[in-house]
Short mmCIF file of C-alpha atoms in Angstrom, two decimals:
data_model
loop_
_atom_site.label_atom_id
_atom_site.label_comp_id
_atom_site.label_asym_id
_atom_site.label_seq_id
_atom_site.Cartn_x
_atom_site.Cartn_y
_atom_site.Cartn_z
CA GLN A 1 36.18 -6.27 29.44
CA VAL A 2 37.02 -9.95 29.19
CA GLN A 3 35.54 -12.13 31.89
CA LEU A 4 36.80 -15.61 32.69
CA VAL A 5 34.53 -18.27 34.21
CA GLU A 6 36.08 -21.56 35.34
CA SER A 7 34.11 -24.75 35.99
CA GLY A 8 34.45 -28.50 36.30
CA GLY A 9 36.17 -28.87 39.64
CA GLY A 10 35.10 -31.28 42.33
CA LEU A 11 36.13 -34.06 44.66
CA VAL A 12 37.95 -37.00 43.12
CA GLN A 13 39.97 -39.91 44.43
CA ALA A 14 43.68 -40.17 43.75
CA GLY A 15 44.25 -41.66 40.32
CA GLY A 16 41.05 -40.19 38.98
CA SER A 17 40.40 -37.63 36.26
CA LEU A 18 38.65 -34.31 35.85
CA ARG A 19 38.13 -31.92 32.98
CA LEU A 20 38.12 -28.22 33.72
CA SER A 21 36.64 -25.57 31.45
CA CYS A 22 37.28 -21.85 31.18
CA LYS A 23 34.81 -19.76 29.22
CA ALA A 24 36.09 -16.38 28.12
CA SER A 25 33.91 -13.55 26.92
CA GLY A 26 35.03 -11.51 23.94
CA SER A 27 36.50 -12.38 20.58
CA ILE A 28 39.99 -11.21 21.53
CA PHE A 29 40.44 -14.58 23.23
CA LYS A 30 41.42 -16.09 19.86
CA SER A 31 44.76 -14.30 19.70
CA ASP A 32 45.67 -14.75 23.34
CA ASP A 33 48.02 -17.21 24.88
CA MET A 34 46.04 -18.90 27.65
CA GLY A 35 47.08 -20.71 30.76
CA TRP A 36 45.77 -22.69 33.68
CA TYR A 37 47.01 -21.70 37.11
CA ARG A 38 46.44 -23.22 40.50
CA GLN A 39 46.72 -22.05 44.07
CA ALA A 40 46.85 -24.40 47.00
CA PRO A 41 46.14 -23.13 50.52
CA GLY A 42 49.09 -21.18 51.87
CA LYS A 43 50.97 -21.34 48.59
CA PRO A 44 51.44 -18.85 45.76
CA ARG A 45 49.53 -19.20 42.53
CA GLU A 46 51.48 -21.12 39.90
CA LEU A 47 51.16 -21.61 36.16
CA VAL A 48 50.74 -25.30 35.37
CA ALA A 49 49.82 -25.34 31.68
CA ARG A 50 50.03 -22.91 28.80
CA ILE A 51 48.74 -22.94 25.23
CA ILE A 52 49.78 -20.30 22.78
CA SER A 53 47.61 -18.96 19.98
CA THR A 54 49.08 -21.44 17.47
CA GLY A 55 48.23 -24.39 19.69
CA SER A 56 51.66 -25.24 21.06
CA THR A 57 51.65 -26.20 24.71
CA ASN A 58 53.96 -26.41 27.69
CA TYR A 59 53.53 -27.69 31.22
CA ALA A 60 54.98 -27.44 34.65
CA GLU A 61 57.14 -30.42 35.49
CA SER A 62 54.76 -31.43 38.27
CA VAL A 63 51.90 -32.05 35.81
CA GLN A 64 53.81 -33.05 32.68
CA GLY A 65 52.33 -36.21 31.20
CA ARG A 66 49.20 -36.04 33.34
CA PHE A 67 47.51 -32.79 32.31
CA THR A 68 46.54 -31.66 28.81
CA ILE A 69 45.52 -28.13 27.88
CA THR A 70 43.41 -27.52 24.78
CA ARG A 71 41.41 -24.65 23.38
CA ASP A 72 38.29 -24.13 21.31
CA ASN A 73 38.65 -20.70 19.75
CA ALA A 74 35.20 -20.80 18.20
CA GLY A 75 33.72 -21.40 21.61
CA ASN A 76 36.08 -19.06 23.45
CA THR A 77 36.89 -21.91 25.81
CA VAL A 78 40.08 -23.44 27.13
CA TYR A 79 40.13 -26.86 28.79
CA LEU A 80 42.38 -28.71 31.18
CA GLN A 81 42.13 -32.49 31.14
CA MET A 82 43.64 -33.83 34.34
CA SER A 83 44.46 -37.49 34.77
CA SER A 84 46.26 -39.60 37.37
CA LEU A 85 45.39 -36.98 39.93
CA LYS A 86 47.37 -36.81 43.15
CA PRO A 87 46.50 -35.29 46.52
CA GLU A 88 49.09 -32.60 45.86
CA ASP A 89 47.02 -31.44 42.88
CA THR A 90 44.42 -30.17 45.35
CA ALA A 91 44.00 -26.45 44.69
CA THR A 92 41.76 -23.81 43.23
CA TYR A 93 42.33 -23.68 39.48
CA TYR A 94 42.12 -20.50 37.44
CA CYS A 95 42.64 -19.58 33.83
CA ASN A 96 44.11 -16.38 32.45
CA SER A 97 46.30 -15.04 29.68
CA PRO A 98 49.97 -15.05 30.70
CA VAL A 99 52.06 -11.96 29.98
CA GLY A 100 55.73 -12.71 30.40
CA LEU A 101 56.69 -14.77 33.42
CA THR A 102 54.62 -13.23 36.18
CA LEU A 103 51.86 -11.03 34.82
CA VAL A 104 48.42 -11.80 33.44
CA LYS A 105 46.26 -9.92 31.01
CA TYR A 106 42.82 -10.14 32.60
CA SER A 107 41.15 -9.94 35.97
CA TRP A 108 41.00 -13.25 37.78
CA GLY A 109 37.82 -15.26 37.82
CA LYS A 110 36.54 -17.10 40.87
CA GLY A 111 38.33 -20.31 39.96
CA THR A 112 37.16 -23.88 40.42
CA LEU A 113 38.17 -26.04 43.37
CA VAL A 114 39.75 -29.43 42.80
CA THR A 115 40.09 -31.71 45.79
CA VAL A 116 41.94 -35.01 45.43
CA SER A 117 41.49 -37.48 48.26
CA SER A 118 44.05 -40.14 49.08
#
């Protein structure tokens, strides 16, 4: 069973940067599309960045131009580089493998909390 472990969150001032990591167990990670999701208090979880197995990426409009998703297949790790952070980026961030528009392939990890102060 694939396990996902997110790390790299923390407290940062608006305008700052953070790099999140998601380590996945299991070699099947290499063929998976992967995504970063976030959930702010009282809001539903949303997909903010996606990278398919070939390396192509797409982003939610709210993070376009500020966030970059990359993957290291050899290391079974996907990253999210976040720049020009805003208070509204405050959320718990999770990674998973998107299936269609609303489903995911694996059980959720614990996530990593990002707090952006104004």
